[in-house]
Amino acid sequence: MSPPPSDPRFTRSRASLIAAVIDLVGERPVEAVSIMEVAKAAGVTRPTFYQHFPDVPSAARAAALYQLSGAYPYLDADLEGISPDELRKTLEDRTASVLRHLRQNRTFYLNVFEGAGNIDLFDGLVAIVADRMMLPGASARPAASVAERDRKLLLAGGIMWLSVKWLRTETGASPPRAMARRIVEISLKTGDS
């Protein structure tokens, strides 16, 4: 039986495993990384690895979601009263920051997409993007938030795919700021309709 996630040892070993996967998958494809390598790099045993993940691709997906979640800031509640130009600049800054993170960790993310990508990964990525697009407390509003959440999920899916395509094919041709401008422009036009 696995220890509860609130157990500090469980939390530490999971964090160590995720850090090890980020390092190893940042260097080579997921399929070239073994469970023993991850456990050794994390300073844990193979059974400890299995307490957290069934295999390396699962660990790689968890690591990618962890990384992106940490790199993608939440919207500030203060955005409600700012001018359209200030909003656009704030959104571009946030988006460019995330895109810079993706570009700096390009090998890691591409290795995860290509070697561990599945519906759970992409569902998690869309959920992170959609969640970060909503103002704090917006997802707790009843009734009216269902349509808003659906629109955010649809938009988040498109943003995620544009970002993945950019990372795979356009990374040298289009700087993060230019791609951020494209994404924000599309997002704001979609939000108006």
PDB file of N, CA and C in Angstrom, residues 37-111:
ATOM      1  N   GLU A  37      17.678   3.947 -14.014  1.00  0.00           N
ATOM      2  CA  GLU A  37      18.393   5.221 -14.139  1.00  0.00           C
ATOM      3  C   GLU A  37      17.669   6.334 -13.382  1.00  0.00           C
ATOM      4  N   VAL A  38      16.356   6.375 -13.531  1.00  0.00           N
ATOM      5  CA  VAL A  38      15.570   7.407 -12.857  1.00  0.00           C
ATOM      6  C   VAL A  38      15.685   7.245 -11.350  1.00  0.00           C
ATOM      7  N   ALA A  39      15.521   6.011 -10.869  1.00  0.00           N
ATOM      8  CA  ALA A  39      15.603   5.754  -9.427  1.00  0.00           C
ATOM      9  C   ALA A  39      16.982   6.136  -8.886  1.00  0.00           C
ATOM     10  N   LYS A  40      18.016   5.729  -9.603  1.00  0.00           N
ATOM     11  CA  LYS A  40      19.384   6.049  -9.156  1.00  0.00           C
ATOM     12  C   LYS A  40      19.610   7.557  -9.133  1.00  0.00           C
ATOM     13  N   ALA A  41      19.213   8.255 -10.187  1.00  0.00           N
ATOM     14  CA  ALA A  41      19.392   9.714 -10.248  1.00  0.00           C
ATOM     15  C   ALA A  41      18.580  10.422  -9.162  1.00  0.00           C
ATOM     16  N   ALA A  42      17.445   9.832  -8.792  1.00  0.00           N
ATOM     17  CA  ALA A  42      16.588  10.432  -7.756  1.00  0.00           C
ATOM     18  C   ALA A  42      17.030  10.045  -6.354  1.00  0.00           C
ATOM     19  N   GLY A  43      17.921   9.063  -6.259  1.00  0.00           N
ATOM     20  CA  GLY A  43      18.371   8.606  -4.945  1.00  0.00           C
ATOM     21  C   GLY A  43      17.317   7.783  -4.210  1.00  0.00           C
ATOM     22  N   VAL A  44      16.511   7.050  -4.998  1.00  0.00           N
ATOM     23  CA  VAL A  44      15.478   6.195  -4.409  1.00  0.00           C
ATOM     24  C   VAL A  44      15.618   4.785  -4.982  1.00  0.00           C
ATOM     25  N   THR A  45      14.825   3.872  -4.459  1.00  0.00           N
ATOM     26  CA  THR A  45      14.847   2.497  -4.949  1.00  0.00           C
ATOM     27  C   THR A  45      13.829   2.304  -6.069  1.00  0.00           C
ATOM     28  N   ARG A  46      13.971   1.189  -6.770  1.00  0.00           N
ATOM     29  CA  ARG A  46      13.022   0.846  -7.829  1.00  0.00           C
ATOM     30  C   ARG A  46      11.602   0.705  -7.265  1.00  0.00           C
ATOM     31  N   PRO A  47      11.412   0.020  -6.108  1.00  0.00           N
ATOM     32  CA  PRO A  47      10.054  -0.044  -5.540  1.00  0.00           C
ATOM     33  C   PRO A  47       9.472   1.342  -5.227  1.00  0.00           C
ATOM     34  N   THR A  48      10.329   2.266  -4.822  1.00  0.00           N
ATOM     35  CA  THR A  48       9.846   3.627  -4.567  1.00  0.00           C
ATOM     36  C   THR A  48       9.364   4.258  -5.861  1.00  0.00           C
ATOM     37  N   PHE A  49      10.100   4.037  -6.952  1.00  0.00           N
ATOM     38  CA  PHE A  49       9.644   4.534  -8.250  1.00  0.00           C
ATOM     39  C   PHE A  49       8.231   4.029  -8.517  1.00  0.00           C
ATOM     40  N   TYR A  50       8.021   2.722  -8.304  1.00  0.00           N
ATOM     41  CA  TYR A  50       6.712   2.118  -8.594  1.00  0.00           C
ATOM     42  C   TYR A  50       5.605   2.592  -7.653  1.00  0.00           C
ATOM     43  N   GLN A  51       5.959   3.139  -6.507  1.00  0.00           N
ATOM     44  CA  GLN A  51       4.936   3.741  -5.636  1.00  0.00           C
ATOM     45  C   GLN A  51       4.324   4.970  -6.300  1.00  0.00           C
ATOM     46  N   HIS A  52       5.084   5.588  -7.190  1.00  0.00           N
ATOM     47  CA  HIS A  52       4.655   6.839  -7.811  1.00  0.00           C
ATOM     48  C   HIS A  52       4.191   6.684  -9.258  1.00  0.00           C
ATOM     49  N   PHE A  53       4.883   5.832 -10.015  1.00  0.00           N
ATOM     50  CA  PHE A  53       4.622   5.731 -11.448  1.00  0.00           C
ATOM     51  C   PHE A  53       4.712   4.285 -11.913  1.00  0.00           C
ATOM     52  N   PRO A  54       3.891   3.905 -12.897  1.00  0.00           N
ATOM     53  CA  PRO A  54       3.984   2.536 -13.414  1.00  0.00           C
ATOM     54  C   PRO A  54       5.142   2.337 -14.401  1.00  0.00           C
ATOM     55  N   ASP A  55       5.594   3.459 -15.034  1.00  0.00           N
ATOM     56  CA  ASP A  55       6.652   3.354 -16.033  1.00  0.00           C
ATOM     57  C   ASP A  55       7.254   4.735 -16.285  1.00  0.00           C
ATOM     58  N   VAL A  56       8.303   4.778 -17.085  1.00  0.00           N
ATOM     59  CA  VAL A  56       8.984   6.046 -17.379  1.00  0.00           C
ATOM     60  C   VAL A  56       8.090   7.006 -18.164  1.00  0.00           C
ATOM     61  N   PRO A  57       7.327   6.557 -19.168  1.00  0.00           N
ATOM     62  CA  PRO A  57       6.449   7.508 -19.858  1.00  0.00           C
ATOM     63  C   PRO A  57       5.457   8.202 -18.909  1.00  0.00           C
ATOM     64  N   SER A  58       4.913   7.474 -17.951  1.00  0.00           N
ATOM     65  CA  SER A  58       4.002   8.099 -16.974  1.00  0.00           C
ATOM     66  C   SER A  58       4.732   9.144 -16.145  1.00  0.00           C
ATOM     67  N   ALA A  59       5.947   8.823 -15.745  1.00  0.00           N
ATOM     68  CA  ALA A  59       6.747   9.783 -14.972  1.00  0.00           C
ATOM     69  C   ALA A  59       7.080  11.010 -15.819  1.00  0.00           C
ATOM     70  N   ALA A  60       7.359  10.795 -17.110  1.00  0.00           N
ATOM     71  CA  ALA A  60       7.675  11.909 -18.007  1.00  0.00           C
ATOM     72  C   ALA A  60       6.460  12.819 -18.188  1.00  0.00           C
ATOM     73  N   ARG A  61       5.280  12.229 -18.322  1.00  0.00           N
ATOM     74  CA  ARG A  61       4.062  13.044 -18.439  1.00  0.00           C
ATOM     75  C   ARG A  61       3.842  13.865 -17.173  1.00  0.00           C
ATOM     76  N   ALA A  62       3.996  13.230 -16.016  1.00  0.00           N
ATOM     77  CA  ALA A  62       3.827  13.943 -14.747  1.00  0.00           C
ATOM     78  C   ALA A  62       4.848  15.075 -14.628  1.00  0.00           C
ATOM     79  N   ALA A  63       6.070  14.823 -15.056  1.00  0.00           N
ATOM     80  CA  ALA A  63       7.116  15.847 -14.991  1.00  0.00           C
ATOM     81  C   ALA A  63       6.795  17.025 -15.906  1.00  0.00           C
ATOM     82  N   ALA A  64       6.297  16.736 -17.113  1.00  0.00           N
ATOM     83  CA  ALA A  64       5.954  17.811 -18.048  1.00  0.00           C
ATOM     84  C   ALA A  64       4.821  18.671 -17.491  1.00  0.00           C
ATOM     85  N   LEU A  65       3.802  18.039 -16.943  1.00  0.00           N
ATOM     86  CA  LEU A  65       2.683  18.795 -16.375  1.00  0.00           C
ATOM     87  C   LEU A  65       3.142  19.606 -15.166  1.00  0.00           C
ATOM     88  N   TYR A  66       4.005  19.033 -14.359  1.00  0.00           N
ATOM     89  CA  TYR A  66       4.554  19.745 -13.199  1.00  0.00           C
ATOM     90  C   TYR A  66       5.347  20.970 -13.655  1.00  0.00           C
ATOM     91  N   GLN A  67       6.223  20.762 -14.629  1.00  0.00           N
ATOM     92  CA  GLN A  67       7.052  21.858 -15.148  1.00  0.00           C
ATOM     93  C   GLN A  67       6.203  22.987 -15.713  1.00  0.00           C
ATOM     94  N   LEU A  68       5.251  22.629 -16.573  1.00  0.00           N
ATOM     95  CA  LEU A  68       4.434  23.655 -17.212  1.00  0.00           C
ATOM     96  C   LEU A  68       3.572  24.379 -16.185  1.00  0.00           C
ATOM     97  N   SER A  69       3.031  23.639 -15.250  1.00  0.00           N
ATOM     98  CA  SER A  69       2.193  24.252 -14.222  1.00  0.00           C
ATOM     99  C   SER A  69       2.977  25.308 -13.438  1.00  0.00           C
ATOM    100  N   GLY A  70       4.226  25.013 -13.146  1.00  0.00           N
ATOM    101  CA  GLY A  70       5.062  25.960 -12.418  1.00  0.00           C
ATOM    102  C   GLY A  70       5.474  27.162 -13.247  1.00  0.00           C
ATOM    103  N   ALA A  71       5.523  26.993 -14.566  1.00  0.00           N
ATOM    104  CA  ALA A  71       5.983  28.068 -15.447  1.00  0.00           C
ATOM    105  C   ALA A  71       4.856  28.959 -15.950  1.00  0.00           C
ATOM    106  N   TYR A  72       3.609  28.537 -15.751  1.00  0.00           N
ATOM    107  CA  TYR A  72       2.467  29.256 -16.309  1.00  0.00           C
ATOM    108  C   TYR A  72       1.727  29.962 -15.177  1.00  0.00           C
ATOM    109  N   PRO A  73       1.875  31.272 -15.058  1.00  0.00           N
ATOM    110  CA  PRO A  73       1.251  31.995 -13.934  1.00  0.00           C
ATOM    111  C   PRO A  73      -0.268  32.097 -14.077  1.00  0.00           C
ATOM    112  N   TYR A  74      -0.916  32.222 -12.943  1.00  0.00           N
ATOM    113  CA  TYR A  74      -2.364  32.459 -12.929  1.00  0.00           C
ATOM    114  C   TYR A  74      -2.633  33.913 -13.287  1.00  0.00           C
ATOM    115  N   LEU A  75      -3.813  34.175 -13.798  1.00  0.00           N
ATOM    116  CA  LEU A  75      -4.230  35.554 -14.049  1.00  0.00           C
ATOM    117  C   LEU A  75      -4.403  36.272 -12.722  1.00  0.00           C
ATOM    118  N   ASP A  76      -4.132  37.523 -12.737  1.00  0.00           N
ATOM    119  CA  ASP A  76      -4.289  38.369 -11.564  1.00  0.00           C
ATOM    120  C   ASP A  76      -5.712  38.910 -11.505  1.00  0.00           C
ATOM    121  N   ALA A  77      -6.312  38.909 -10.338  1.00  0.00           N
ATOM    122  CA  ALA A  77      -7.661  39.462 -10.178  1.00  0.00           C
ATOM    123  C   ALA A  77      -7.680  40.948 -10.527  1.00  0.00           C
ATOM    124  N   ASP A  78      -6.537  41.621 -10.465  1.00  0.00           N
ATOM    125  CA  ASP A  78      -6.440  43.049 -10.765  1.00  0.00           C
ATOM    126  C   ASP A  78      -6.684  43.366 -12.236  1.00  0.00           C
ATOM    127  N   LEU A  79      -6.758  42.368 -13.102  1.00  0.00           N
ATOM    128  CA  LEU A  79      -6.915  42.609 -14.533  1.00  0.00           C
ATOM    129  C   LEU A  79      -8.296  43.130 -14.908  1.00  0.00           C
ATOM    130  N   GLU A  80      -9.269  42.956 -14.038  1.00  0.00           N
ATOM    131  CA  GLU A  80     -10.638  43.317 -14.399  1.00  0.00           C
ATOM    132  C   GLU A  80     -10.819  44.786 -14.734  1.00  0.00           C
ATOM    133  N   GLY A  81     -10.059  45.688 -14.119  1.00  0.00           N
ATOM    134  CA  GLY A  81     -10.286  47.113 -14.353  1.00  0.00           C
ATOM    135  C   GLY A  81      -9.289  47.786 -15.271  1.00  0.00           C
ATOM    136  N   ILE A  82      -8.388  47.039 -15.915  1.00  0.00           N
ATOM    137  CA  ILE A  82      -7.353  47.696 -16.708  1.00  0.00           C
ATOM    138  C   ILE A  82      -7.830  47.942 -18.141  1.00  0.00           C
ATOM    139  N   SER A  83      -7.131  48.826 -18.818  1.00  0.00           N
ATOM    140  CA  SER A  83      -7.489  49.188 -20.198  1.00  0.00           C
ATOM    141  C   SER A  83      -7.189  48.021 -21.143  1.00  0.00           C
ATOM    142  N   PRO A  84      -7.815  48.023 -22.320  1.00  0.00           N
ATOM    143  CA  PRO A  84      -7.542  46.957 -23.302  1.00  0.00           C
ATOM    144  C   PRO A  84      -6.058  46.863 -23.685  1.00  0.00           C
ATOM    145  N   ASP A  85      -5.385  48.006 -23.798  1.00  0.00           N
ATOM    146  CA  ASP A  85      -3.955  47.983 -24.143  1.00  0.00           C
ATOM    147  C   ASP A  85      -3.122  47.377 -23.021  1.00  0.00           C
ATOM    148  N   GLU A  86      -3.450  47.724 -21.782  1.00  0.00           N
ATOM    149  CA  GLU A  86      -2.736  47.151 -20.632  1.00  0.00           C
ATOM    150  C   GLU A  86      -2.992  45.646 -20.539  1.00  0.00           C
ATOM    151  N   LEU A  87      -4.227  45.238 -20.793  1.00  0.00           N
ATOM    152  CA  LEU A  87      -4.571  43.817 -20.766  1.00  0.00           C
ATOM    153  C   LEU A  87      -3.770  43.064 -21.819  1.00  0.00           C
ATOM    154  N   ARG A  88      -3.734  43.593 -23.035  1.00  0.00           N
ATOM    155  CA  ARG A  88      -2.990  42.956 -24.124  1.00  0.00           C
ATOM    156  C   ARG A  88      -1.511  42.809 -23.741  1.00  0.00           C
ATOM    157  N   LYS A  89      -0.913  43.857 -23.205  1.00  0.00           N
ATOM    158  CA  LYS A  89       0.497  43.806 -22.820  1.00  0.00           C
ATOM    159  C   LYS A  89       0.725  42.781 -21.709  1.00  0.00           C
ATOM    160  N   THR A  90      -0.148  42.774 -20.718  1.00  0.00           N
ATOM    161  CA  THR A  90      -0.017  41.817 -19.614  1.00  0.00           C
ATOM    162  C   THR A  90      -0.117  40.385 -20.135  1.00  0.00           C
ATOM    163  N   LEU A  91      -1.087  40.126 -20.996  1.00  0.00           N
ATOM    164  CA  LEU A  91      -1.257  38.786 -21.556  1.00  0.00           C
ATOM    165  C   LEU A  91      -0.075  38.390 -22.438  1.00  0.00           C
ATOM    166  N   GLU A  92       0.436  39.338 -23.220  1.00  0.00           N
ATOM    167  CA  GLU A  92       1.614  39.044 -24.041  1.00  0.00           C
ATOM    168  C   GLU A  92       2.825  38.722 -23.171  1.00  0.00           C
ATOM    169  N   ASP A  93       3.013  39.487 -22.091  1.00  0.00           N
ATOM    170  CA  ASP A  93       4.136  39.229 -21.183  1.00  0.00           C
ATOM    171  C   ASP A  93       4.048  37.826 -20.580  1.00  0.00           C
ATOM    172  N   ARG A  94       2.848  37.463 -20.100  1.00  0.00           N
ATOM    173  CA  ARG A  94       2.644  36.138 -19.505  1.00  0.00           C
ATOM    174  C   ARG A  94       2.903  35.046 -20.528  1.00  0.00           C
ATOM    175  N   THR A  95       2.342  35.205 -21.713  1.00  0.00           N
ATOM    176  CA  THR A  95       2.461  34.190 -22.754  1.00  0.00           C
ATOM    177  C   THR A  95       3.908  34.073 -23.222  1.00  0.00           C
ATOM    178  N   ALA A  96       4.591  35.188 -23.402  1.00  0.00           N
ATOM    179  CA  ALA A  96       6.000  35.157 -23.823  1.00  0.00           C
ATOM    180  C   ALA A  96       6.853  34.460 -22.761  1.00  0.00           C
ATOM    181  N   SER A  97       6.539  34.667 -21.504  1.00  0.00           N
ATOM    182  CA  SER A  97       7.274  34.008 -20.426  1.00  0.00           C
ATOM    183  C   SER A  97       7.135  32.490 -20.511  1.00  0.00           C
ATOM    184  N   VAL A  98       5.922  32.024 -20.752  1.00  0.00           N
ATOM    185  CA  VAL A  98       5.688  30.582 -20.884  1.00  0.00           C
ATOM    186  C   VAL A  98       6.401  30.045 -22.119  1.00  0.00           C
ATOM    187  N   LEU A  99       6.327  30.763 -23.222  1.00  0.00           N
ATOM    188  CA  LEU A  99       6.989  30.320 -24.454  1.00  0.00           C
ATOM    189  C   LEU A  99       8.510  30.302 -24.300  1.00  0.00           C
ATOM    190  N   ARG A 100       9.064  31.263 -23.571  1.00  0.00           N
ATOM    191  CA  ARG A 100      10.509  31.230 -23.295  1.00  0.00           C
ATOM    192  C   ARG A 100      10.859  29.972 -22.490  1.00  0.00           C
ATOM    193  N   HIS A 101      10.018  29.644 -21.507  1.00  0.00           N
ATOM    194  CA  HIS A 101      10.232  28.423 -20.721  1.00  0.00           C
ATOM    195  C   HIS A 101      10.202  27.198 -21.635  1.00  0.00           C
ATOM    196  N   LEU A 102       9.219  27.125 -22.519  1.00  0.00           N
ATOM    197  CA  LEU A 102       9.124  25.995 -23.441  1.00  0.00           C
ATOM    198  C   LEU A 102      10.366  25.911 -24.328  1.00  0.00           C
ATOM    199  N   ARG A 103      10.799  27.053 -24.843  1.00  0.00           N
ATOM    200  CA  ARG A 103      11.973  27.050 -25.720  1.00  0.00           C
ATOM    201  C   ARG A 103      13.235  26.659 -24.954  1.00  0.00           C
ATOM    202  N   GLN A 104      13.389  27.149 -23.728  1.00  0.00           N
ATOM    203  CA  GLN A 104      14.567  26.796 -22.919  1.00  0.00           C
ATOM    204  C   GLN A 104      14.594  25.303 -22.582  1.00  0.00           C
ATOM    205  N   ASN A 105      13.434  24.690 -22.503  1.00  0.00           N
ATOM    206  CA  ASN A 105      13.318  23.272 -22.161  1.00  0.00           C
ATOM    207  C   ASN A 105      12.793  22.466 -23.355  1.00  0.00           C
ATOM    208  N   ARG A 106      13.107  22.942 -24.539  1.00  0.00           N
ATOM    209  CA  ARG A 106      12.571  22.385 -25.778  1.00  0.00           C
ATOM    210  C   ARG A 106      12.816  20.885 -25.910  1.00  0.00           C
ATOM    211  N   THR A 107      14.046  20.444 -25.686  1.00  0.00           N
ATOM    212  CA  THR A 107      14.368  19.021 -25.837  1.00  0.00           C
ATOM    213  C   THR A 107      13.533  18.173 -24.891  1.00  0.00           C
ATOM    214  N   PHE A 108      13.415  18.605 -23.651  1.00  0.00           N
ATOM    215  CA  PHE A 108      12.607  17.868 -22.679  1.00  0.00           C
ATOM    216  C   PHE A 108      11.168  17.731 -23.161  1.00  0.00           C
ATOM    217  N   TYR A 109      10.528  18.856 -23.494  1.00  0.00           N
ATOM    218  CA  TYR A 109       9.121  18.804 -23.894  1.00  0.00           C
ATOM    219  C   TYR A 109       8.924  17.999 -25.179  1.00  0.00           C
ATOM    220  N   LEU A 110       9.788  18.191 -26.162  1.00  0.00           N
ATOM    221  CA  LEU A 110       9.641  17.425 -27.404  1.00  0.00           C
ATOM    222  C   LEU A 110       9.822  15.932 -27.161  1.00  0.00           C
ATOM    223  N   ASN A 111      10.780  15.574 -26.306  1.00  0.00           N
ATOM    224  CA  ASN A 111      10.964  14.162 -25.976  1.00  0.00           C
ATOM    225  C   ASN A 111       9.724  13.591 -25.288  1.00  0.00           C
TER     226      ASN A 111
END
